[in-house]
mmCIF file of C-alpha atoms and ligand atoms in Angstrom:
data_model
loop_
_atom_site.group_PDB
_atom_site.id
_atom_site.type_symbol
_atom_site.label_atom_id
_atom_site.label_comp_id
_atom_site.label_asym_id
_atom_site.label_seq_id
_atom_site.Cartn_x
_atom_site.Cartn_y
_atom_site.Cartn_z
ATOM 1 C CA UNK L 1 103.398 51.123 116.721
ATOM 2 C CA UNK L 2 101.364 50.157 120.084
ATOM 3 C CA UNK L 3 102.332 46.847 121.542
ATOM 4 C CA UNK L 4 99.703 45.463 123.949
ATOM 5 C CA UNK L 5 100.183 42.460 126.269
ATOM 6 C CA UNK L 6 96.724 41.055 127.196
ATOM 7 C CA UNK L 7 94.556 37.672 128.394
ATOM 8 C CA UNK L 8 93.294 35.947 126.008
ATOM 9 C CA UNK L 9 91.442 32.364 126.250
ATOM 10 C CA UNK L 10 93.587 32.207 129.795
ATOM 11 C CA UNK L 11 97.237 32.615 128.032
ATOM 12 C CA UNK L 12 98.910 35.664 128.008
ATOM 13 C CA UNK L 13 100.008 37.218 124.976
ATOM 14 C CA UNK L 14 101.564 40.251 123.292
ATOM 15 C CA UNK L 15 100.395 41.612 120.104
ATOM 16 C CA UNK L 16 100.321 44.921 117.631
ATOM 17 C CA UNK L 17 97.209 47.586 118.304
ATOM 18 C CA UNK L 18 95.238 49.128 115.444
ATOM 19 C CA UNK L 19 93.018 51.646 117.573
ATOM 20 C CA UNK L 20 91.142 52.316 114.285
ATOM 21 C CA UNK L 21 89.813 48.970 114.036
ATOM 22 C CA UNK L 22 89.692 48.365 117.929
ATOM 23 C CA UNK L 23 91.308 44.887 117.186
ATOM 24 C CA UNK L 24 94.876 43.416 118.580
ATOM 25 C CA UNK L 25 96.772 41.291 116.368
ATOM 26 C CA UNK L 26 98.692 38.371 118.859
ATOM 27 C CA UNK L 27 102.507 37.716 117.771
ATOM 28 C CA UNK L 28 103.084 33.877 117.142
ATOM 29 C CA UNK L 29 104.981 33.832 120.855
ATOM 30 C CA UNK L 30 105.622 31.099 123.218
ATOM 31 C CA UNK L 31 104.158 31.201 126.211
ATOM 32 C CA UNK L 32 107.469 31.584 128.056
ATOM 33 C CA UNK L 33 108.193 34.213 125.513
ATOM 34 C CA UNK L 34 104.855 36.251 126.054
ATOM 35 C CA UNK L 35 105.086 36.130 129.730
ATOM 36 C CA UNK L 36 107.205 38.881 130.014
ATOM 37 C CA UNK L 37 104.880 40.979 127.920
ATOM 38 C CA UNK L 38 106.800 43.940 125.430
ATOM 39 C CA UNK L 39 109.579 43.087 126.481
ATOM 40 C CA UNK L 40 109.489 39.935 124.285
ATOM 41 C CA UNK L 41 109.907 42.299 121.225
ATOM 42 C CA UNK L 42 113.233 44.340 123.113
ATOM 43 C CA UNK L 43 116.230 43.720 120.840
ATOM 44 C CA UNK L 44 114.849 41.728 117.597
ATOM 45 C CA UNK L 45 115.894 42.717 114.512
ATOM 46 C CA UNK L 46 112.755 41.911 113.404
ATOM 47 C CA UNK L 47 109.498 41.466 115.313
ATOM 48 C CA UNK L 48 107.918 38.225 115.143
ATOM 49 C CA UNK L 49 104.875 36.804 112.820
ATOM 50 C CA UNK L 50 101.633 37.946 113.763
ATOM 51 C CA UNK L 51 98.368 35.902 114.265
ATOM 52 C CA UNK L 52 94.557 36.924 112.967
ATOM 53 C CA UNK L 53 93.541 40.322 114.693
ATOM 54 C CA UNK L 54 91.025 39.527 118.024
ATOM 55 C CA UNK L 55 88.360 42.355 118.602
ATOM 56 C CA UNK L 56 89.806 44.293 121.880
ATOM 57 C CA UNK L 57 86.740 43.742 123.732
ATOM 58 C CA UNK L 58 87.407 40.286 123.246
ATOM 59 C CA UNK L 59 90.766 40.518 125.762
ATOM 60 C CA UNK L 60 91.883 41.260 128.856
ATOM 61 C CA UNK L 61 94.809 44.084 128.799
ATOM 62 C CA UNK L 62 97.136 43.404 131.461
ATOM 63 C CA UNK L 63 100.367 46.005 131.866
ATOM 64 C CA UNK L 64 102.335 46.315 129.166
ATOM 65 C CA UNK L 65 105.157 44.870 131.427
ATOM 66 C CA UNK L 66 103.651 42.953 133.636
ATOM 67 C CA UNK L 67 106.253 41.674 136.147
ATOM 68 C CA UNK L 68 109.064 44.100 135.502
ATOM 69 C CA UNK L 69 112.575 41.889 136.422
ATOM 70 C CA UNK L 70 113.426 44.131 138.860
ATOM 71 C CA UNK L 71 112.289 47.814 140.798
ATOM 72 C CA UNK L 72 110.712 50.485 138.481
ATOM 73 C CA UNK L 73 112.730 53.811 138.685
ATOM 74 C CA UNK L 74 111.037 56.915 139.392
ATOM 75 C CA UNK L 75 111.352 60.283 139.581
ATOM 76 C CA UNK L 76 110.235 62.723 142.148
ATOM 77 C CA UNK L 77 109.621 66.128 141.891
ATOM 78 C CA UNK L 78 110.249 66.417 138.444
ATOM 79 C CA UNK L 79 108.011 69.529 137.317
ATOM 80 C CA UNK L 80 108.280 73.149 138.829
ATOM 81 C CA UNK L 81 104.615 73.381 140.017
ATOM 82 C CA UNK L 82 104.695 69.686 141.400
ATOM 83 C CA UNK L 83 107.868 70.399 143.588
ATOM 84 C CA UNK L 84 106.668 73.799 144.888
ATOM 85 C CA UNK L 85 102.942 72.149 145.656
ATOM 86 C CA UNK L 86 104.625 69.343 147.692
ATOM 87 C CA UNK L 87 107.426 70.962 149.384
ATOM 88 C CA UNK L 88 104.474 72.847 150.887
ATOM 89 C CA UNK L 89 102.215 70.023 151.681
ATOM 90 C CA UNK L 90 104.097 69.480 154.904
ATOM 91 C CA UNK L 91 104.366 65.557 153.549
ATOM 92 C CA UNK L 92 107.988 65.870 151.788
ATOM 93 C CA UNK L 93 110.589 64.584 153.736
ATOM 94 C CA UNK L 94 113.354 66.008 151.465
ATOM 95 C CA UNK L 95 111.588 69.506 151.378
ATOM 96 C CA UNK L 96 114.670 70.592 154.225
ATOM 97 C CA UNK L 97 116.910 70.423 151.303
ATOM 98 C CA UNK L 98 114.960 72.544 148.450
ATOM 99 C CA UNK L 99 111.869 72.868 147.035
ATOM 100 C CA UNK L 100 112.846 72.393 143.390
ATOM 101 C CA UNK L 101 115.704 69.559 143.402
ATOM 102 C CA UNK L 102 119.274 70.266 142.027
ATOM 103 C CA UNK L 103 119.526 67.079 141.251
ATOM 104 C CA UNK L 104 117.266 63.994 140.104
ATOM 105 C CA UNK L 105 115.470 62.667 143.055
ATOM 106 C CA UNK L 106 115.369 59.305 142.511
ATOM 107 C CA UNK L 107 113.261 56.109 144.147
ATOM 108 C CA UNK L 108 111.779 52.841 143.327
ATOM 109 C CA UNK L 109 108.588 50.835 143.275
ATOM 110 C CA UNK L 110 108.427 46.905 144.027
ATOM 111 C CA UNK L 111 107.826 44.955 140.563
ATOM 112 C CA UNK L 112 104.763 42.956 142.559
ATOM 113 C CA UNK L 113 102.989 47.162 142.696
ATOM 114 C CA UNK L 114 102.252 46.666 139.383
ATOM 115 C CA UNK L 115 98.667 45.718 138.326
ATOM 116 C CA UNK L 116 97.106 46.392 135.045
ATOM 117 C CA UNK L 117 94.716 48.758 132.813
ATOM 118 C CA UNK L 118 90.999 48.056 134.427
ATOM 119 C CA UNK L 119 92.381 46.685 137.531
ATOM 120 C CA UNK L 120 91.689 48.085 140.986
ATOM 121 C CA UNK L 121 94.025 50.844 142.874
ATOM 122 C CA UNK L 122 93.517 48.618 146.563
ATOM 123 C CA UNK L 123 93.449 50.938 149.572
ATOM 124 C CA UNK L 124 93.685 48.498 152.733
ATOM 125 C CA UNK L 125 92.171 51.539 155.612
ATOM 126 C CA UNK L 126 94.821 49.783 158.353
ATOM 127 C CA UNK L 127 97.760 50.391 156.515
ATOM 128 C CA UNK L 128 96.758 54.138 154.761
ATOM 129 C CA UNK L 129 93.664 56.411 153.958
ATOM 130 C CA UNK L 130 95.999 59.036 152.660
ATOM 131 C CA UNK L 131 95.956 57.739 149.232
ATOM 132 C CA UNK L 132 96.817 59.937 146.368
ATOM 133 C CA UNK L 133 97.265 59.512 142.634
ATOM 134 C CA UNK L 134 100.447 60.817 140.062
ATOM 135 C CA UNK L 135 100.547 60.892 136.468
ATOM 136 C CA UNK L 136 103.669 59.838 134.454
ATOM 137 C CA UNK L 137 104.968 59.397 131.491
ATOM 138 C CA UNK L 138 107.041 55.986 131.324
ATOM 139 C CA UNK L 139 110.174 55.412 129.274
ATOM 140 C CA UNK L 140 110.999 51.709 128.594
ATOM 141 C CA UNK L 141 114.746 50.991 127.792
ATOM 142 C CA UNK L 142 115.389 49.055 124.808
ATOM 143 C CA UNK L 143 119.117 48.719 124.729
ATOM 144 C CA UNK L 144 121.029 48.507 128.003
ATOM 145 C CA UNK L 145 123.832 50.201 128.595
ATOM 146 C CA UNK L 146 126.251 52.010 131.813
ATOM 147 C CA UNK L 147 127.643 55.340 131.071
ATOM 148 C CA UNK L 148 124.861 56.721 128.710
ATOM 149 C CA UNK L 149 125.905 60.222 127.687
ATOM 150 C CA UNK L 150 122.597 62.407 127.684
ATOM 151 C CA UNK L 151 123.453 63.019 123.798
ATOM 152 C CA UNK L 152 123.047 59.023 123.235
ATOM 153 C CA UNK L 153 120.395 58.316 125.665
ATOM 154 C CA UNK L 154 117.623 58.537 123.737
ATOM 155 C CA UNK L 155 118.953 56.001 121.323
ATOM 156 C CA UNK L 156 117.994 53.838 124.507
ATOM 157 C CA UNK L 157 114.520 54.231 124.667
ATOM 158 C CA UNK L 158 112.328 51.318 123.313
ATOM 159 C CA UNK L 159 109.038 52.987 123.726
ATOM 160 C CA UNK L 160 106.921 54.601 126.514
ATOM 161 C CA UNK L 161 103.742 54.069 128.801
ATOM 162 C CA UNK L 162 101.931 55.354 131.395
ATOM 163 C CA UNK L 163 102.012 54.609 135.232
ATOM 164 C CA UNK L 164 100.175 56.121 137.989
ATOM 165 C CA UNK L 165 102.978 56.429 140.686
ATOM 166 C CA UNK L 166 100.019 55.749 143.553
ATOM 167 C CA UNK L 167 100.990 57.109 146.817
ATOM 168 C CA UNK L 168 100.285 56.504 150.611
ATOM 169 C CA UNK L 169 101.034 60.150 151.407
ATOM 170 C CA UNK L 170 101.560 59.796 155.685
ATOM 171 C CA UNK L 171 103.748 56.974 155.200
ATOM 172 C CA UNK L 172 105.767 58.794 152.277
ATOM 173 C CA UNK L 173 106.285 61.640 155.062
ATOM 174 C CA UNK L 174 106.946 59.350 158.598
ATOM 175 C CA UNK L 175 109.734 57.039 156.208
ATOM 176 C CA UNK L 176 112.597 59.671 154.777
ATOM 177 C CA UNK L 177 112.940 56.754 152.014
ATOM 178 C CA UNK L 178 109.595 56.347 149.748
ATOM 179 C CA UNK L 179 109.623 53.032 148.757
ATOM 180 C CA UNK L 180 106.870 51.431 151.404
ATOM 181 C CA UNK L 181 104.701 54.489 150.403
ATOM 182 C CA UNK L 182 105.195 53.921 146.587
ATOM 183 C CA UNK L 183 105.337 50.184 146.716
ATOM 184 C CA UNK L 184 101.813 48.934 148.152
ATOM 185 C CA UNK L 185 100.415 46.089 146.866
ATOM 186 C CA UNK L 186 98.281 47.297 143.103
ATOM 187 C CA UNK L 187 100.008 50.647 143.414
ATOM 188 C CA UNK L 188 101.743 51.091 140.014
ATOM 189 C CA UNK L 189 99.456 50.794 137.593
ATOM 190 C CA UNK L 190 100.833 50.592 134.477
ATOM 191 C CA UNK L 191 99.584 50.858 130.338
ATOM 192 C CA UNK L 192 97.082 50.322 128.299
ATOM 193 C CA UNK L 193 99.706 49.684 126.180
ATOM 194 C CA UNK L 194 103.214 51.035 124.921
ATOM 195 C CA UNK L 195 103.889 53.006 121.975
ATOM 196 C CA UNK L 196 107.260 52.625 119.970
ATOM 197 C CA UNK L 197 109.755 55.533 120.324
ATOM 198 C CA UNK L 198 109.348 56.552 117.183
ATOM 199 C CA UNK L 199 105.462 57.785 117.635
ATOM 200 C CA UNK L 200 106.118 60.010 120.331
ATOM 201 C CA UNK L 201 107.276 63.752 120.162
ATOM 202 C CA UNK L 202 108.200 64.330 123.750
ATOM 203 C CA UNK L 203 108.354 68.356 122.855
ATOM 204 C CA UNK L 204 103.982 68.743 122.282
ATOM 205 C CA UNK L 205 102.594 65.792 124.327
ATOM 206 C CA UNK L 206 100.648 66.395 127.647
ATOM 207 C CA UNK L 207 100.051 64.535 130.940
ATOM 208 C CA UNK L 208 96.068 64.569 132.254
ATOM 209 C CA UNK L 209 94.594 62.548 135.212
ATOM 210 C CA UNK L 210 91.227 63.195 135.953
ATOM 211 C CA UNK L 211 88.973 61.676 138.984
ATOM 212 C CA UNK L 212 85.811 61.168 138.230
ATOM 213 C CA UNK L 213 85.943 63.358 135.091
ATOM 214 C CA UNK L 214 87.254 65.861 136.588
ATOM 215 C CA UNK L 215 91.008 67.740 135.392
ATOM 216 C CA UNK L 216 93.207 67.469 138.410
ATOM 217 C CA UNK L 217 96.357 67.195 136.548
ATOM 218 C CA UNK L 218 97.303 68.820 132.952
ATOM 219 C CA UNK L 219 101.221 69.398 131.961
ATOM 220 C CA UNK L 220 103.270 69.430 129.021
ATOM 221 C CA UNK L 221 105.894 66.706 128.849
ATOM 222 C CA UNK L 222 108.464 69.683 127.773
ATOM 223 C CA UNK L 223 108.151 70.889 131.114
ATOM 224 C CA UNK L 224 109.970 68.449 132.729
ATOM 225 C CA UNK L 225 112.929 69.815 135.053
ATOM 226 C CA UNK L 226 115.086 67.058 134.061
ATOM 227 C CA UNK L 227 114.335 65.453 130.914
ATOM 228 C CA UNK L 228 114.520 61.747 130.012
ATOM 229 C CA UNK L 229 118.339 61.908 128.156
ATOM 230 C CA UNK L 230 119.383 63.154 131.669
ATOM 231 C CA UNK L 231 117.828 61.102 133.584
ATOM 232 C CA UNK L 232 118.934 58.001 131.795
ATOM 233 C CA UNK L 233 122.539 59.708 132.030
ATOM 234 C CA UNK L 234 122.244 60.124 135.586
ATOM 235 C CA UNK L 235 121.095 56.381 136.244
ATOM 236 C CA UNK L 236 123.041 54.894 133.974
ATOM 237 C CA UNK L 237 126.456 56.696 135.684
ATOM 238 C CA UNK L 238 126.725 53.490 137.864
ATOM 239 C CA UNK L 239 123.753 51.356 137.501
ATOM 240 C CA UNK L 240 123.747 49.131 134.420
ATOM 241 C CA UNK L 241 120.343 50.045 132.540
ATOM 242 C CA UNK L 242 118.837 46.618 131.484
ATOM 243 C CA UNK L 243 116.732 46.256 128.439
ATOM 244 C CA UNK L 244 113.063 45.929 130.005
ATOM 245 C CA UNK L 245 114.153 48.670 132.921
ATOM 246 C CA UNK L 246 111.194 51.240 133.387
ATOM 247 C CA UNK L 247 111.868 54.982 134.422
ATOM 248 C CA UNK L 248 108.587 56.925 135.332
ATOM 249 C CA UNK L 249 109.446 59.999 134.611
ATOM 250 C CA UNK L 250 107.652 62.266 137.383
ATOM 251 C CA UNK L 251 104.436 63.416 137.733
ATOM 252 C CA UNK L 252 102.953 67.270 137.283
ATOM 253 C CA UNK L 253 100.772 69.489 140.092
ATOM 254 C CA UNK L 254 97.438 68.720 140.930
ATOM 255 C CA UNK L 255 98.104 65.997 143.041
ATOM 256 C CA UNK L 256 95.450 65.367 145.774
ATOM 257 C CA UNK L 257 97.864 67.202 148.718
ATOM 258 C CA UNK L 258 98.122 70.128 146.568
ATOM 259 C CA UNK L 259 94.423 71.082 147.461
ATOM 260 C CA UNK L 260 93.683 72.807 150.839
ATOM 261 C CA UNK L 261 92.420 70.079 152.344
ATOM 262 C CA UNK L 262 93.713 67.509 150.343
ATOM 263 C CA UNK L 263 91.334 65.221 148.439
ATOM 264 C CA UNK L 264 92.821 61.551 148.638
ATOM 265 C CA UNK L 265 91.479 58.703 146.729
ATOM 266 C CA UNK L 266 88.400 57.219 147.924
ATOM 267 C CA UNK L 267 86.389 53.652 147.326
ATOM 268 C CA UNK L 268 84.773 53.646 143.870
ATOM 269 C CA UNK L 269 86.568 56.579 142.540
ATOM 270 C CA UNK L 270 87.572 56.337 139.003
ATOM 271 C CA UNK L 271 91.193 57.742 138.219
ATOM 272 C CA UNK L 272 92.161 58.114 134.095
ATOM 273 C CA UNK L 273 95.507 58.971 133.228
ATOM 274 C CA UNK L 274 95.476 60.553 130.061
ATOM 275 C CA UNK L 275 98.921 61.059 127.426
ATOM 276 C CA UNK L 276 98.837 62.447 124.094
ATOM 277 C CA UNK L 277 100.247 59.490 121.742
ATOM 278 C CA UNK L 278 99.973 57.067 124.042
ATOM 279 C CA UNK L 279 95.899 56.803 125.150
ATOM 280 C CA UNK L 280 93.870 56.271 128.814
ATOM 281 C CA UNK L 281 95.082 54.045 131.400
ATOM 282 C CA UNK L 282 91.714 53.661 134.153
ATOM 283 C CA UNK L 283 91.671 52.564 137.495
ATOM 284 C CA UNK L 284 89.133 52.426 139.924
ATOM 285 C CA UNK L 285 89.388 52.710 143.696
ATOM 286 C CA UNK L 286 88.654 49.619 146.587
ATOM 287 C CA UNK L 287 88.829 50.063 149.885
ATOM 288 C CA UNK L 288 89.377 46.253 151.953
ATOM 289 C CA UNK L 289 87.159 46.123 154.567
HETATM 290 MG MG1 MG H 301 105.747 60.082 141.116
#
């Protein structure tokens, strides 16, 4: 199933997608409830009652978790091509140890990063022009947990989205530690929606972005260099997973400092991040003035 969490008459509220009919059917939520978005349906045994469908075009879709409770986790250099197109950008800070990681790389983005489907990617010019985009496939834990084996991890996973792990490339290189770069204000966003577990088949879906229409990133989720049930094993070793945690999983080449020069985001461009299963998560590009 897709579970949106959208606007509607100025409340927020979650409810169940049927792309055929282009409606969203609201859940019979409190507010309180809804204003954590999905992650109001995380451990029911049952999901709630649903209210009469709304056309889409009648809401606003907001991330599918809007104000995660605490940092995203993410993944860096998590595909071959990726890792071998950064390490040679001259803008990886970890490059001195390998180009393709023996290990999971792993970093964070501020919950407050987080903006919605539709919403502008914000590039203020006196903090960073070197903006760049990355597509990801999310995973959104359903059951918590510390000491996940990678053979019971996947019994962990709620659902998935996508993110666009948006990066201020010269201050990812002159701070070892990503976070500032990866953190900016509007710079993880997140959706249109999430998909239930059970929809996805992580061995035949593919990751797109494309700016402007055109294909700047096109992998297959398979491809990963270390998939999700290791990833959650290696987080979850010492860090209690929470239901509600989000884990992008890495994003493929084609980034904007893979080109020679690079191409970095600029106002009014219009970045789509495409996966297979899940849909099209847009942004477009402001620069502050
Ligand atoms: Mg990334």
């Amino acid at each position: 199933m897709k579970f949106a969490t959208f606007r509607l008459g100025g409340l927020r509220r979650v409810g169940v997608l049927d792309p055929v009919s282009e409606t969203v059917s609201p859940f019979d939520l409190t507010a309180a409830e809804a204003e954590v978005g999905v992650v109001a349906l995380i451990g029911r045994d049952t999901l709630p009652p649903r209210l009469d469908p709304v056309p889409l075009r009648d809401v606003t879709l907001e991330a599918p978790v809007p104000r995660p409770a605490r940092n995203v986790f993410c993944v860096g250099k998590n595909y071959h091509a990726h890792a071998l197109e950064f390490a040679g950008s001259g803008f990886d800070s970890s490059a001195a140890h390998s180009d393709i990681p023996k290990a999971p790389i792993i970093f964070s983005k501020v919950p407050e990063s987080v903006t919605g489907p539709g919403a502008a990617i914000v590039i203020d010019p006196a903090v960073s022009r070197a903006i760049d985009y990355e597509a990801e496939l999310a995973v959104i834990i359903g059951k918590g947990g510390r000491g996940i084996a990678r053979g019971d991890a996947m019994q962990h996973v709620w659902g998935y989205t996508i993110i666009n792990d948006v990066t201020a490339r010269d201050l990812q290189s002159r701070y070892s530690q990503w976070l500032i770069a990866k953190s900016q204000d509007s710079f993880c966003p997140m959706g249109p929606w999430a998909v239930s577990a059970d929809e996805i088949d992580l061995k035949t879906i593919w990751v797109r972005c494309l700016v402007n229409g055109e294909l700047r990133q096109n992998a297959c989720v398979a491809d990963l260099i270390f998939d999700i049930p290791t990833l959650i094993e290696t987080l979850s070793a010492g860090v209690t997973l929470q239901p509600g945690d989000i884990i992008a999983t890495g994003t493929p080449a084609g980034v904007g400092i893979g080109f020679s020069p690079a191409r970095y985001l600029a106002g009014g461009d219009l970045v789509r991040v495409e996966i297979d299963g899940i849909g099209a998560l847009e942004n477009t590009v402001t620069v502050l003035a």
